[in-house]
Tab-separated table of C-alpha atoms and ligand atoms in Angstrom:
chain	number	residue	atom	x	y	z
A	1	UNK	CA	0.000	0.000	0.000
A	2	UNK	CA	1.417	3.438	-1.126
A	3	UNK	CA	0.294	6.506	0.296
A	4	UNK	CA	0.703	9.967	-0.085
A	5	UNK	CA	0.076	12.134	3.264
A	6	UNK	CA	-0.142	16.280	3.231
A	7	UNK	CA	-0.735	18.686	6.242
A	8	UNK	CA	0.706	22.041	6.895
A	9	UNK	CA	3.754	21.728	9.906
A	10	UNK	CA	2.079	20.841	13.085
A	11	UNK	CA	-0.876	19.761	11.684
A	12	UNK	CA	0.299	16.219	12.862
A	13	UNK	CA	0.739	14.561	10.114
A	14	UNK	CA	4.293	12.883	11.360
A	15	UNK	CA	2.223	11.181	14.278
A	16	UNK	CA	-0.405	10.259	11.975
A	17	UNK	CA	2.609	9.025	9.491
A	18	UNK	CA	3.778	7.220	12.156
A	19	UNK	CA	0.815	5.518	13.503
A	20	UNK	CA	-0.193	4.311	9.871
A	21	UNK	CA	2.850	2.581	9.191
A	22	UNK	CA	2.709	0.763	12.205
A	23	UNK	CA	-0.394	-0.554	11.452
A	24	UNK	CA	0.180	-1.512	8.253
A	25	UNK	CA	4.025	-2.427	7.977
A	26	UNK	CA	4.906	-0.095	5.515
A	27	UNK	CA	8.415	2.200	4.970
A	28	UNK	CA	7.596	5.798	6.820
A	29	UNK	CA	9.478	8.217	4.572
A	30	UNK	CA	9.565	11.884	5.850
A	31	UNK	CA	11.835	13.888	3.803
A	32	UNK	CA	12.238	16.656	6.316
A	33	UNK	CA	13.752	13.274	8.845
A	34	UNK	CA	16.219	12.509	5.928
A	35	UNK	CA	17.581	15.659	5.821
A	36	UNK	CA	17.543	16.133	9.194
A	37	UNK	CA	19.451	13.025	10.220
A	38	UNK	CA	22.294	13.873	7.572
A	39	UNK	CA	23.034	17.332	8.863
A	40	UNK	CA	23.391	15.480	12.104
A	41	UNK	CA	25.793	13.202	10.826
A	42	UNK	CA	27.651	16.007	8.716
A	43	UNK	CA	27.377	14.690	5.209
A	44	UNK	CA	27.433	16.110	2.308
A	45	UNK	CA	23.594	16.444	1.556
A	46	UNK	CA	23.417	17.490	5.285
A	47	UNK	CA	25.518	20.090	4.829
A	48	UNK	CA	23.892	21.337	1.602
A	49	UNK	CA	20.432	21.405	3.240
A	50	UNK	CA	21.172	22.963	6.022
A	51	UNK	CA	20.708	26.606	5.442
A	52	UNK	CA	17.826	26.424	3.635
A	53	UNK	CA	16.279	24.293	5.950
A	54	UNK	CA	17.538	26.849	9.153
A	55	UNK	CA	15.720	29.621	7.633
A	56	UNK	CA	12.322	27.404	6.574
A	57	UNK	CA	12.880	27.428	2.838
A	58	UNK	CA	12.504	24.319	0.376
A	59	UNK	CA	15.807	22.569	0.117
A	60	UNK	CA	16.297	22.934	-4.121
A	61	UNK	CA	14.411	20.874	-6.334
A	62	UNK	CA	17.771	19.038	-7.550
A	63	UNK	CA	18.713	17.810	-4.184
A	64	UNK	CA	14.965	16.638	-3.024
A	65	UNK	CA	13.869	14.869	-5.895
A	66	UNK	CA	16.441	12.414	-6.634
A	67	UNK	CA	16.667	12.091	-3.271
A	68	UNK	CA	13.280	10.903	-2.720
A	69	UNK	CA	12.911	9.177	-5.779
A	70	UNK	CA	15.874	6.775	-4.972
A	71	UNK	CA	14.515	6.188	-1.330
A	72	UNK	CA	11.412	4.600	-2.651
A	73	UNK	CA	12.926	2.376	-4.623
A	74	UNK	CA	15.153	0.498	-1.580
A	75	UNK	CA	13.897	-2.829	-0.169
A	76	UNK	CA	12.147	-1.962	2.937
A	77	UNK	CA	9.621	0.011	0.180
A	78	UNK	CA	9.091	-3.305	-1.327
A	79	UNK	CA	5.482	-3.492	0.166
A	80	UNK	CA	4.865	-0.147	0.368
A	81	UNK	CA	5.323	3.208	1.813
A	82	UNK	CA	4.103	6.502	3.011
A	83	UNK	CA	5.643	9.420	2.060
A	84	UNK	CA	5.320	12.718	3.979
A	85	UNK	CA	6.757	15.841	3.811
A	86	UNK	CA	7.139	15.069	-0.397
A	87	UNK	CA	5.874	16.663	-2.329
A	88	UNK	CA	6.321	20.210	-1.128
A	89	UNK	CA	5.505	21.913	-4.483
A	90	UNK	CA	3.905	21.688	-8.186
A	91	UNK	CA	7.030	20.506	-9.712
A	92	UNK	CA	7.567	17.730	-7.035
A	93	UNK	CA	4.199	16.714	-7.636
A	94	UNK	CA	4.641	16.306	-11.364
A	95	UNK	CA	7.818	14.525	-11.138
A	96	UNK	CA	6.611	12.044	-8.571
A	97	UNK	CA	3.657	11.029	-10.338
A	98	UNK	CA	5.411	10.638	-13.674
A	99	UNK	CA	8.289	8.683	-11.459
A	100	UNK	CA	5.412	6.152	-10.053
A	101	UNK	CA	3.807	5.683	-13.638
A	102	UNK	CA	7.485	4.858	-15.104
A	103	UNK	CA	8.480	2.544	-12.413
A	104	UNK	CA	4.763	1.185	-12.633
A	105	UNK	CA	3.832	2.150	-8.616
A	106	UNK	CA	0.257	2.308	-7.831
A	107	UNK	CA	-0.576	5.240	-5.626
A	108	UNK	CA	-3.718	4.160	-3.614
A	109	UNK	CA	-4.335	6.724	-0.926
A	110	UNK	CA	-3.970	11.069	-0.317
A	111	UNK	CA	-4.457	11.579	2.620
A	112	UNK	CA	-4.794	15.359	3.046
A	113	UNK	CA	-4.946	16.871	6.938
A	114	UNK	CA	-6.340	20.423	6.897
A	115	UNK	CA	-5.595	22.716	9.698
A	116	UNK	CA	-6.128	26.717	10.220
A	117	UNK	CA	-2.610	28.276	10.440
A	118	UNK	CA	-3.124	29.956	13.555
A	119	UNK	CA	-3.547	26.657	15.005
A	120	UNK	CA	-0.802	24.935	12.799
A	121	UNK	CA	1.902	27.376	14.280
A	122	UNK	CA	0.915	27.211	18.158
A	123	UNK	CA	1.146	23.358	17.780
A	124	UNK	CA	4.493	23.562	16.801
A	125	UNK	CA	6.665	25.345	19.075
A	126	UNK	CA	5.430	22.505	21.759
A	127	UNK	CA	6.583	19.465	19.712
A	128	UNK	CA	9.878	17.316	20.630
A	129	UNK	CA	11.340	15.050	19.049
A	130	UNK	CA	12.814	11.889	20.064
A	131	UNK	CA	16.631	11.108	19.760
A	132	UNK	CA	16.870	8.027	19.434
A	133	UNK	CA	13.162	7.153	17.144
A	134	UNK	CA	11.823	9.600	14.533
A	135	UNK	CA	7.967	8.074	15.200
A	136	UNK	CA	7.768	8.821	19.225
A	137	UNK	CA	5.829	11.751	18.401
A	138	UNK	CA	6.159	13.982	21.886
A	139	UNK	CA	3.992	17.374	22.509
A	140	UNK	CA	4.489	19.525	25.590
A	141	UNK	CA	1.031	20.461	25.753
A	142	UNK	CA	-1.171	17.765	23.863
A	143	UNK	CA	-2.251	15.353	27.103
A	144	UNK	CA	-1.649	12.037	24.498
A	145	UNK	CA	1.747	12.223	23.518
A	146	UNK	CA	3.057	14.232	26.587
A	147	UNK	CA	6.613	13.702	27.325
A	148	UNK	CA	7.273	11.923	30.636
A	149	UNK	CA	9.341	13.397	33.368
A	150	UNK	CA	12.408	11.599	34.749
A	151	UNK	CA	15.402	12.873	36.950
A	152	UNK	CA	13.794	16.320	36.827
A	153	UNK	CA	13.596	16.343	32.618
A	154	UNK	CA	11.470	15.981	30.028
A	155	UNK	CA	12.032	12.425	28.104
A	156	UNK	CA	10.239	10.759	25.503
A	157	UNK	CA	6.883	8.932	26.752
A	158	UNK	CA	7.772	5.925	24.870
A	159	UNK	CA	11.485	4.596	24.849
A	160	UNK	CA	12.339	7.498	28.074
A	161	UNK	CA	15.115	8.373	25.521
A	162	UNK	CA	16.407	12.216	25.306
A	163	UNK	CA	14.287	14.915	23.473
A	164	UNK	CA	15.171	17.644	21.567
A	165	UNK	CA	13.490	21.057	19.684
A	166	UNK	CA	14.431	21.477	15.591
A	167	UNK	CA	15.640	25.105	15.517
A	168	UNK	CA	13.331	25.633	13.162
A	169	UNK	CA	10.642	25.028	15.129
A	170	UNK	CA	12.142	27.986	17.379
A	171	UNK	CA	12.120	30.288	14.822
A	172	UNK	CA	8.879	32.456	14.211
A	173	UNK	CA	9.827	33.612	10.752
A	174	UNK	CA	11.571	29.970	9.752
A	175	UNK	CA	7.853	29.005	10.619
A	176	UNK	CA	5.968	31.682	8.632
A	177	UNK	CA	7.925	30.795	5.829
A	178	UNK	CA	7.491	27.113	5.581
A	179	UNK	CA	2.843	27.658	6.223
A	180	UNK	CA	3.437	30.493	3.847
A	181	UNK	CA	5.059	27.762	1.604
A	182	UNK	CA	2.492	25.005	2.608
A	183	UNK	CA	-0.878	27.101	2.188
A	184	UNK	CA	0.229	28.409	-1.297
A	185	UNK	CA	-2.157	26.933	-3.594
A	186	UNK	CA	-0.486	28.580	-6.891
A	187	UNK	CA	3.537	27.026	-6.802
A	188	UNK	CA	3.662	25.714	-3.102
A	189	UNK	CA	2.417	22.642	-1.394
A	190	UNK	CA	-1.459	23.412	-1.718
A	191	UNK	CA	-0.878	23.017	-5.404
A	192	UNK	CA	0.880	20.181	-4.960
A	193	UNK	CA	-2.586	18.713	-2.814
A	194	UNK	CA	-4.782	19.766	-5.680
A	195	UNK	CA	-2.364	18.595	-8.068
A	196	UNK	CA	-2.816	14.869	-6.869
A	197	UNK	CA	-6.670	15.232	-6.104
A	198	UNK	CA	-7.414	16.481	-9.725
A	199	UNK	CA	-4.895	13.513	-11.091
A	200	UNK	CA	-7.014	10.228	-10.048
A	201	UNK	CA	-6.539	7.116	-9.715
A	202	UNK	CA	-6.513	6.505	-6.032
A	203	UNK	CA	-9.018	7.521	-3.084
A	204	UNK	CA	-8.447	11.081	-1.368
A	205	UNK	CA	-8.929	11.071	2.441
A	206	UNK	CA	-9.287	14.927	3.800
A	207	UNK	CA	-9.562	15.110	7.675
A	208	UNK	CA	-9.795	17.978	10.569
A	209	UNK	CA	-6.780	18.086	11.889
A	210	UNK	CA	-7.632	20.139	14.994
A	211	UNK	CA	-9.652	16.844	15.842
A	212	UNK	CA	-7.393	14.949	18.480
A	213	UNK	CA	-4.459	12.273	17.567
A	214	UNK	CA	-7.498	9.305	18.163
A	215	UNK	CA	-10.122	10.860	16.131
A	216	UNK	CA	-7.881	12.000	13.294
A	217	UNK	CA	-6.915	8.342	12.798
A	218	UNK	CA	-10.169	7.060	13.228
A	219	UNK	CA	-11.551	9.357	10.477
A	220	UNK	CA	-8.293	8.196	8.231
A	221	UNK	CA	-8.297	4.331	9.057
A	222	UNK	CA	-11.933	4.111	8.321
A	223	UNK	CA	-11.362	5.354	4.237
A	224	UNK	CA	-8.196	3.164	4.519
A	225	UNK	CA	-9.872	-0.089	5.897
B	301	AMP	P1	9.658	18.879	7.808
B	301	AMP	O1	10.334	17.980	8.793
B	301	AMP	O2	8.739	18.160	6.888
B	301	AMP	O3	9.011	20.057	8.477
B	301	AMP	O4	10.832	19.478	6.880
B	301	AMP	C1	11.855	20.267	7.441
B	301	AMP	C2	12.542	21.051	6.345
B	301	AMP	O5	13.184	20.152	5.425
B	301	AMP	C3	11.652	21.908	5.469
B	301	AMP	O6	11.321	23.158	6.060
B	301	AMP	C4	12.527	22.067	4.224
B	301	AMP	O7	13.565	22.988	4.450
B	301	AMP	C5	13.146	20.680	4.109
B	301	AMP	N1	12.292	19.798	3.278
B	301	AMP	C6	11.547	18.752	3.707
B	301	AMP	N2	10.868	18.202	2.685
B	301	AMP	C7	11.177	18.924	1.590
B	301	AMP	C8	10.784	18.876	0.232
B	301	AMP	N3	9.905	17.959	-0.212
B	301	AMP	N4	11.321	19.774	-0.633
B	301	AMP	C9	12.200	20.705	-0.210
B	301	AMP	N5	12.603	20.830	1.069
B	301	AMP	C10	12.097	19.952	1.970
C-alpha cells in the first residue's frame, strides 16, 4: 500500500505518518527526517540542506527529488510506503507522479490533513522530538503524547530516551515561511494537494486536523480499511 500524506507543519501529520505505518508495515518516509538526520551526521547532503532548511525554505528541487525518488525504490519500500513531507511543491508533484507511472507504482491513498494556520503554528513550538526514534511523536502540551518526566527532565513517553526542539521550530519567521510555503495553492504545497486530487486514480482522504491524535486516525483508518 502506497500513500501519499499532506498537512501544513504541526498539523500532525508525522504522528499520523507514524501511527499508519505501524499498522500496516509499511516504509515511513519523511523527507524533512532525511535531511535532518544527515546534517546530524555532517554529510554532504546534510551540509547542503542545512541553510535552507535553518531559515524554513525548500531545500532545491535538484537535491529533493532524486533524493526521494531513490529512497522509494530500496527494499524496505518493497510493500509499500508513506511518504510525507514530499511533495512540497507543483514541480515535485509532477515529477513524482510521472516517477510512479514509469516505475509502474500504484498510488492508492492522499491523505490530506487540513488545519487553520493559527492553530498549525501554536502546535508547533510545543513538539519534541525523540533522539533516538523519529515516530515517538512527543507534545508539551497535547495530554496524548506528553513527554514523561524523569530525573527532573522531560524524556520521551515511549522509549524514556532524550528529546530535543528542531531550531526551526524555534524560529517564528523559519515558521511563517514554511505555512506560507504550505498554504500556497499557486507554486507551493497546496498546489501540490490539488495537483494529486485532480490527477485520479486513487481515493483522497481529507480530515480535521484540529480533531485529536485518536479521532484524526479514526476518520483516516476508516477510508483506509
Ligand atoms: P519537515 O520535517 O517536513 O518540516 O521538513 C523540514 C525542512 O526540510 C523543510 O522546512 C525544508 O527545508 C526541508 N524539506 C523537507 N521536505 C522537503 C521537500 N519535499 N522539498 C524541499 N525541502 C524539503
Amino acid at each position: 500500500m502506497n500513500i501519499l500524506i499532506f498537512g501544513p507543519n504541526g498539523s500532525g501529520k508525522g504522528t499520523q505518518g507514524a501511527i499508519i505505518q505501524g499498522k500496516y508495515t509499511i516504509s515511513h518516509i519523511e523527507s524533512g527526517a532525511i535531511f535532518r538526520k544527515n546534517i546530524g551526521e555532517g554529510t554532504e547532503l546534510g551540509m547542503q540542506a542545512k541553510a535552507f532548511i535553518e531559515k524554513g525554505d525548500l531545500v532545491p528541487d535538484d537535491i529533493t527529488i532524486p533524493m526521494i525518488l531513490s529512497r522509494l525504490k530500496e527494499s524496505d519500500c518493497a510493500d509499500g510506503w508513506i511518504l510525507d513531507g514530499f511533495p512540497r511543491n507543483k514541480v515535485q508533484a509532477e515529477t513524482l507522479a510521472k516517477a510512479l507511472e514509469d516505475e509502474n507504482m500504484d498510488l492508492d491513498y492522499v491523505v490530506e490533513i487540513t488545519l487553520d494556520r493559527k492553530i498549525a503554528k501554536q502546535r508547533i513550538t510545543g513538539r519534541r522530538l525523540c533522539v533516538a526514534n523519529n515516530n515517538h511523536p512527543n507534545h508539551v502540551a497535547i495530554d496524548a503524547i506528553k513527554p514523561v518526566e524523569k530525573d527532573g527532565h522531560l524524556v520521551c513517553r515511549i522509549c524514556g530516551d532524550e528529546l530535543k526542539t528542531r531550531p526551526d521550530d524555534q524560529d517564528d519567521a523559519a515558521i511563517d515561511k514554511r505555512h506560507d510555503i504550505y498554504y500556497d495553492d499557486n507554486t507551493g504545497t497546496m498546489a501540490a494537494v490539488n495537483f494529486f486530487k485532480n490527477h485520479g486514480g486513487f481515493k483522497v482522504i481529507s480530515v480535521d486536523g484540529s480533531l485529536n491524535i485518536k479521532d484524526v486516525n479514526d476518520a483516516i483508518m476508516q477510508d483506509i480499511a
